[in-house]
């Protein structure tokens, strides 16, 4: 039955039908395996006529998770069609009796997520309009299509999701996969420096800008960590608390100081962040800036007249001045 596989790849309808007619007598197990191989090929190539014929064969499950022998992936036919952007194939599969439009791969990622992360926006729109498609479907890690789209899809696709009244913009990762337990779509957007996507998310009426993940970080933490002044401004303008603490008591302001982000530090300070907050290691913003040799930040902090010069780190019991001197940054000592 190798002719069937060739016909599925080339779109030869008559050859495919002839091969199917000649399959009489072949064991059901072998026949189904070949049928699924041919279906996967036809779906990938966008040959709807052949796919339609194969879907009508006895024993074919439209929700079957096909495992590619070489690629090792295990995804449904609909996920494969969505990823390839075959609108007509997607329509055929959606109309197939028994189809579950939310089944994608063996880790629960749905077809609409496959369409989004592969920039198949017409298919995203098609699936969002299809009966039974859940825009808030969670994969095995609790990640929604919106969270996948924010990370890897287009701004247009993000807008398509956000146009839905039932979209859950605050849905968070439920496992600690890649240390992202509790991350929301807003956190993914901020951490990847996607300012426009952050802005789109912040325009939704129920966005929780102060949500903290499993480790206590907020979207503001992530925006500061990647040095995005634009995203920090967007978050603060939306009402983000300027002085959140993670589970190590790290604040965005301390992170900004440790990375030399003066402009971001100023934004946080003007929004009300505490200049003397210290994480568990005791290193305040002034100590971090001194250790990093960030003269401009040291001058700014000292200029406020509000920093605690006596504050010491927990491990070495050194204050900012001793840190600067011992670090070989003698010029900073003249400012204290």
XYZ file of C-alpha atoms in Angstrom:
336
model
C 0.000 0.000 0.000
C 2.959 2.334 -0.486
C 1.053 3.774 -3.459
C -1.444 5.247 -0.992
C 1.290 7.172 0.802
C 2.628 8.496 -2.492
C -0.855 9.498 -3.624
C -1.517 11.268 -0.313
C 1.673 13.273 -0.704
C 1.093 14.164 -4.351
C -2.651 14.743 -4.131
C -3.504 11.971 -6.596
C -7.133 11.263 -5.700
C -7.758 8.446 -8.183
C -4.564 6.628 -7.221
C -5.477 6.943 -3.554
C -8.943 5.527 -4.172
C -7.524 2.659 -6.213
C -5.113 1.833 -3.402
C -7.936 1.880 -0.868
C -9.987 -0.473 -3.018
C -7.019 -2.812 -3.221
C -6.603 -2.897 0.576
C -9.222 -5.616 0.947
C -7.689 -8.551 2.755
C -5.008 -6.539 4.538
C -5.172 -6.965 8.321
C -7.042 -4.216 10.142
C -4.047 -3.292 12.301
C -1.694 -2.895 9.350
C -4.316 -1.139 7.289
C -5.126 1.433 9.980
C -1.455 2.177 10.515
C -1.035 2.919 6.818
C -4.265 4.923 6.716
C -3.053 7.143 9.567
C 0.308 7.581 7.845
C -1.485 8.619 4.673
C -3.841 10.914 6.577
C -0.979 12.704 8.280
C 0.724 13.181 4.924
C -2.445 14.427 3.221
C -3.239 16.828 6.059
C 0.292 18.208 6.071
C 0.156 18.728 2.311
C -3.334 20.223 2.401
C -4.961 17.634 0.139
C -8.521 17.839 1.467
C -10.146 15.437 -1.001
C -7.825 12.600 -0.043
C -8.090 13.426 3.649
C -11.883 13.383 3.414
C -11.836 9.943 1.815
C -9.452 8.569 4.432
C -11.478 10.014 7.309
C -14.450 7.984 6.082
C -12.597 4.684 6.383
C -13.806 2.307 9.072
C -11.879 2.532 12.327
C -10.405 5.979 11.740
C -10.482 8.205 14.832
C -10.301 11.913 13.898
C -8.773 12.634 17.316
C -5.955 10.115 16.931
C -2.587 11.415 18.160
C -0.307 10.529 15.286
C 3.315 9.948 16.255
C 5.792 10.831 13.522
C 8.484 8.160 13.336
C 11.295 10.574 12.519
C 10.266 13.810 14.236
C 9.002 12.000 17.309
C 6.102 14.437 17.701
C 2.678 13.215 18.723
C -0.114 15.510 17.531
C -3.634 15.287 16.184
C -4.607 15.841 12.581
C -6.290 19.126 13.466
C -3.172 20.412 15.215
C -1.128 19.444 12.169
C -3.511 21.259 9.816
C -3.626 24.317 12.082
C 0.154 24.488 12.276
C 0.423 24.316 8.487
C -2.209 27.020 8.023
C -4.509 24.915 5.842
C -7.835 26.699 6.327
C -9.820 24.277 4.151
C -8.312 21.244 5.875
C -9.126 22.740 9.263
C -12.709 23.273 8.095
C -12.927 19.654 6.930
C -11.650 18.306 10.232
C -13.928 20.565 12.266
C -16.891 19.178 10.330
C -15.840 15.576 10.944
C -18.108 13.638 13.283
C -16.593 13.093 16.712
C -13.850 15.697 16.385
C -12.652 17.360 19.583
C -11.288 20.734 18.456
C -9.261 21.183 21.640
C -7.085 18.083 21.335
C -3.641 18.878 20.009
C -0.579 17.048 21.263
C 0.246 14.576 24.012
C 1.065 17.439 26.389
C -2.341 19.015 25.921
C -1.368 21.948 23.700
C -4.470 22.590 21.536
C -4.650 23.165 17.770
C -5.350 26.874 18.202
C -2.048 27.261 20.058
C -0.256 25.495 17.200
C -1.836 27.919 14.753
C -0.886 30.939 16.839
C 2.756 30.089 17.498
C 3.252 29.358 13.804
C 1.752 32.710 12.796
C -1.258 31.166 11.090
C -3.567 34.011 12.089
C -6.406 33.141 9.657
C -6.616 29.708 11.299
C -6.588 31.304 14.757
C -9.562 33.418 13.727
C -11.241 30.377 12.171
C -10.840 28.275 15.315
C -11.964 31.049 17.652
C -15.210 31.177 15.686
C -15.679 27.393 15.665
C -18.154 25.709 18.035
C -16.517 23.837 20.888
C -13.137 25.552 20.737
C -12.140 26.669 24.231
C -9.934 29.801 24.097
C -8.927 29.144 27.711
C -7.972 25.490 27.201
C -5.014 24.590 29.411
C -2.256 22.194 28.439
C -0.695 19.820 30.955
C 1.294 22.695 32.469
C -1.733 24.956 32.711
C -0.606 27.207 29.877
C -3.375 28.711 27.765
C -3.368 29.503 24.031
C -3.156 33.201 24.917
C 0.007 32.633 26.948
C 1.546 30.697 24.041
C 0.490 33.409 21.591
C 1.949 36.206 23.686
C 5.321 34.440 23.663
C 5.500 33.227 20.078
C 2.582 34.577 18.054
C 1.753 37.866 16.399
C 0.249 40.987 17.914
C -2.730 40.484 15.606
C -3.328 37.013 17.036
C -3.114 38.366 20.589
C -5.765 40.918 19.631
C -7.974 38.133 18.271
C -7.881 36.335 21.615
C -8.454 39.518 23.591
C -11.505 40.348 21.469
C -13.277 37.428 23.123
C -15.437 38.385 26.099
C -14.733 35.041 27.772
C -10.935 35.142 27.571
C -9.154 34.646 30.902
C -6.223 37.067 30.770
C -5.087 36.180 34.300
C -4.827 32.415 33.864
C -1.518 31.188 35.301
C 0.826 28.236 34.753
C 0.001 25.483 37.255
C 3.240 23.459 37.217
C 6.825 24.534 37.773
C 7.822 23.713 34.202
C 10.945 25.787 33.416
C 10.482 27.520 36.797
C 7.444 29.406 35.545
C 4.752 28.297 37.984
C 2.210 31.062 38.373
C 3.249 32.990 35.260
C 0.486 34.794 33.388
C 0.354 36.031 29.807
C 1.380 39.484 31.043
C 4.520 38.040 32.627
C 5.470 36.213 29.441
C 5.023 39.413 27.433
C 7.044 41.504 29.889
C 9.869 38.971 30.177
C 10.237 38.799 26.386
C 10.191 42.607 25.998
C 7.037 42.631 23.874
C 5.866 46.142 24.719
C 2.979 46.205 22.237
C 1.616 42.912 23.554
C 1.928 44.221 27.109
C -0.052 47.286 26.059
C -2.741 45.123 24.460
C -3.063 43.028 27.612
C -3.222 46.097 29.839
C -6.175 47.388 27.819
C -8.326 44.457 28.936
C -10.730 45.382 31.748
C -9.879 42.660 34.260
C -6.102 42.363 33.940
C -4.323 41.792 37.269
C -1.180 43.860 36.907
C 0.026 42.937 40.410
C -0.321 39.162 40.135
C 2.563 37.341 41.811
C 3.871 34.029 40.533
C 4.885 31.061 42.682
C 8.191 32.774 43.507
C 6.577 36.083 44.304
C 7.590 37.944 41.163
C 5.269 40.306 39.330
C 5.286 41.502 35.736
C 7.150 44.572 37.005
C 9.973 42.364 38.293
C 10.294 40.821 34.830
C 10.184 44.164 33.028
C 12.984 45.501 35.228
C 15.027 42.330 34.876
C 15.115 42.703 31.091
C 15.697 46.447 31.319
C 12.561 47.584 29.507
C 11.851 51.156 30.554
C 8.860 51.285 28.206
C 7.175 48.274 29.796
C 7.945 49.552 33.302
C 6.200 52.811 32.371
C 3.200 50.937 30.967
C 2.836 48.805 34.084
C 3.174 51.716 36.498
C 0.656 53.742 34.484
C -1.809 50.864 34.827
C -1.411 50.900 38.593
C 1.328 48.354 39.192
C 2.577 48.449 42.780
C 6.114 49.901 42.499
C 7.623 47.992 45.414
C 6.569 44.300 45.254
C 8.810 41.687 46.889
C 9.521 38.184 45.649
C 10.130 35.252 47.985
C 13.719 36.431 48.528
C 12.455 39.935 49.329
C 13.939 41.263 46.085
C 12.245 44.411 44.832
C 12.335 45.716 41.250
C 14.296 48.747 42.461
C 17.107 46.607 43.892
C 17.227 44.658 40.630
C 17.442 47.903 38.663
C 20.336 49.065 40.846
C 22.206 45.783 40.450
C 21.936 46.032 36.662
C 22.730 49.710 36.266
C 19.288 50.810 35.063
C 19.216 54.386 36.379
C 16.224 55.568 34.338
C 14.149 52.633 35.559
C 15.274 53.261 39.132
C 14.064 56.840 38.871
C 10.670 55.697 37.603
C 10.277 53.286 40.507
C 11.438 55.849 43.063
C 9.041 58.487 41.737
C 6.246 55.910 41.921
C 6.957 55.341 45.606
C 9.440 52.455 45.806
C 11.500 52.197 49.005
C 15.184 53.026 48.432
C 16.331 51.093 51.497
C 14.570 47.815 50.940
C 16.917 44.851 51.046
C 16.561 41.232 49.987
C 17.544 38.405 52.309
C 21.239 38.961 51.635
C 20.925 42.501 52.988
C 22.245 44.161 49.830
C 20.348 47.410 49.376
C 20.173 49.320 46.110
C 23.121 51.446 47.245
C 25.241 48.400 48.049
C 24.368 46.780 44.715
C 25.177 49.947 42.763
C 28.465 50.332 44.635
C 29.405 46.724 43.946
C 28.616 47.169 40.275
C 30.498 50.433 39.953
C 27.419 52.311 38.786
C 28.503 55.837 39.702
C 25.412 57.492 38.254
C 23.108 55.377 40.407
C 25.208 55.937 43.532
C 25.059 59.697 42.941
C 21.315 59.572 42.386
C 20.696 57.557 45.544
C 22.909 59.774 47.675
C 21.286 62.838 46.169
C 17.883 61.820 47.489
C 19.177 62.073 51.048
C 17.014 59.083 51.922
C 19.401 56.126 51.732
C 20.748 54.325 54.769
C 24.551 54.563 54.517
C 25.027 52.191 57.439
C 23.075 49.295 55.903
C 25.203 46.146 55.635
C 25.032 42.957 53.625
C 24.200 39.855 55.651
C 27.129 37.696 54.560
C 30.110 40.063 54.699
C 28.664 42.732 57.001
C 29.944 45.449 54.645
C 28.225 48.728 53.888
C 28.148 50.451 50.512
C 31.373 52.388 51.102
C 33.395 49.326 52.085
C 31.954 47.409 49.142
C 33.100 50.151 46.766
C 36.583 50.351 48.272
C 37.139 46.602 48.537
C 35.881 46.204 44.996
C 38.618 48.479 43.744
C 36.233 51.262 42.836
C 38.035 53.939 44.793
C 36.477 56.855 42.973
C 33.108 56.013 44.500
C 34.431 56.458 48.026
C 34.647 60.224 47.490
C 30.882 60.425 47.166
C 30.032 58.974 50.591
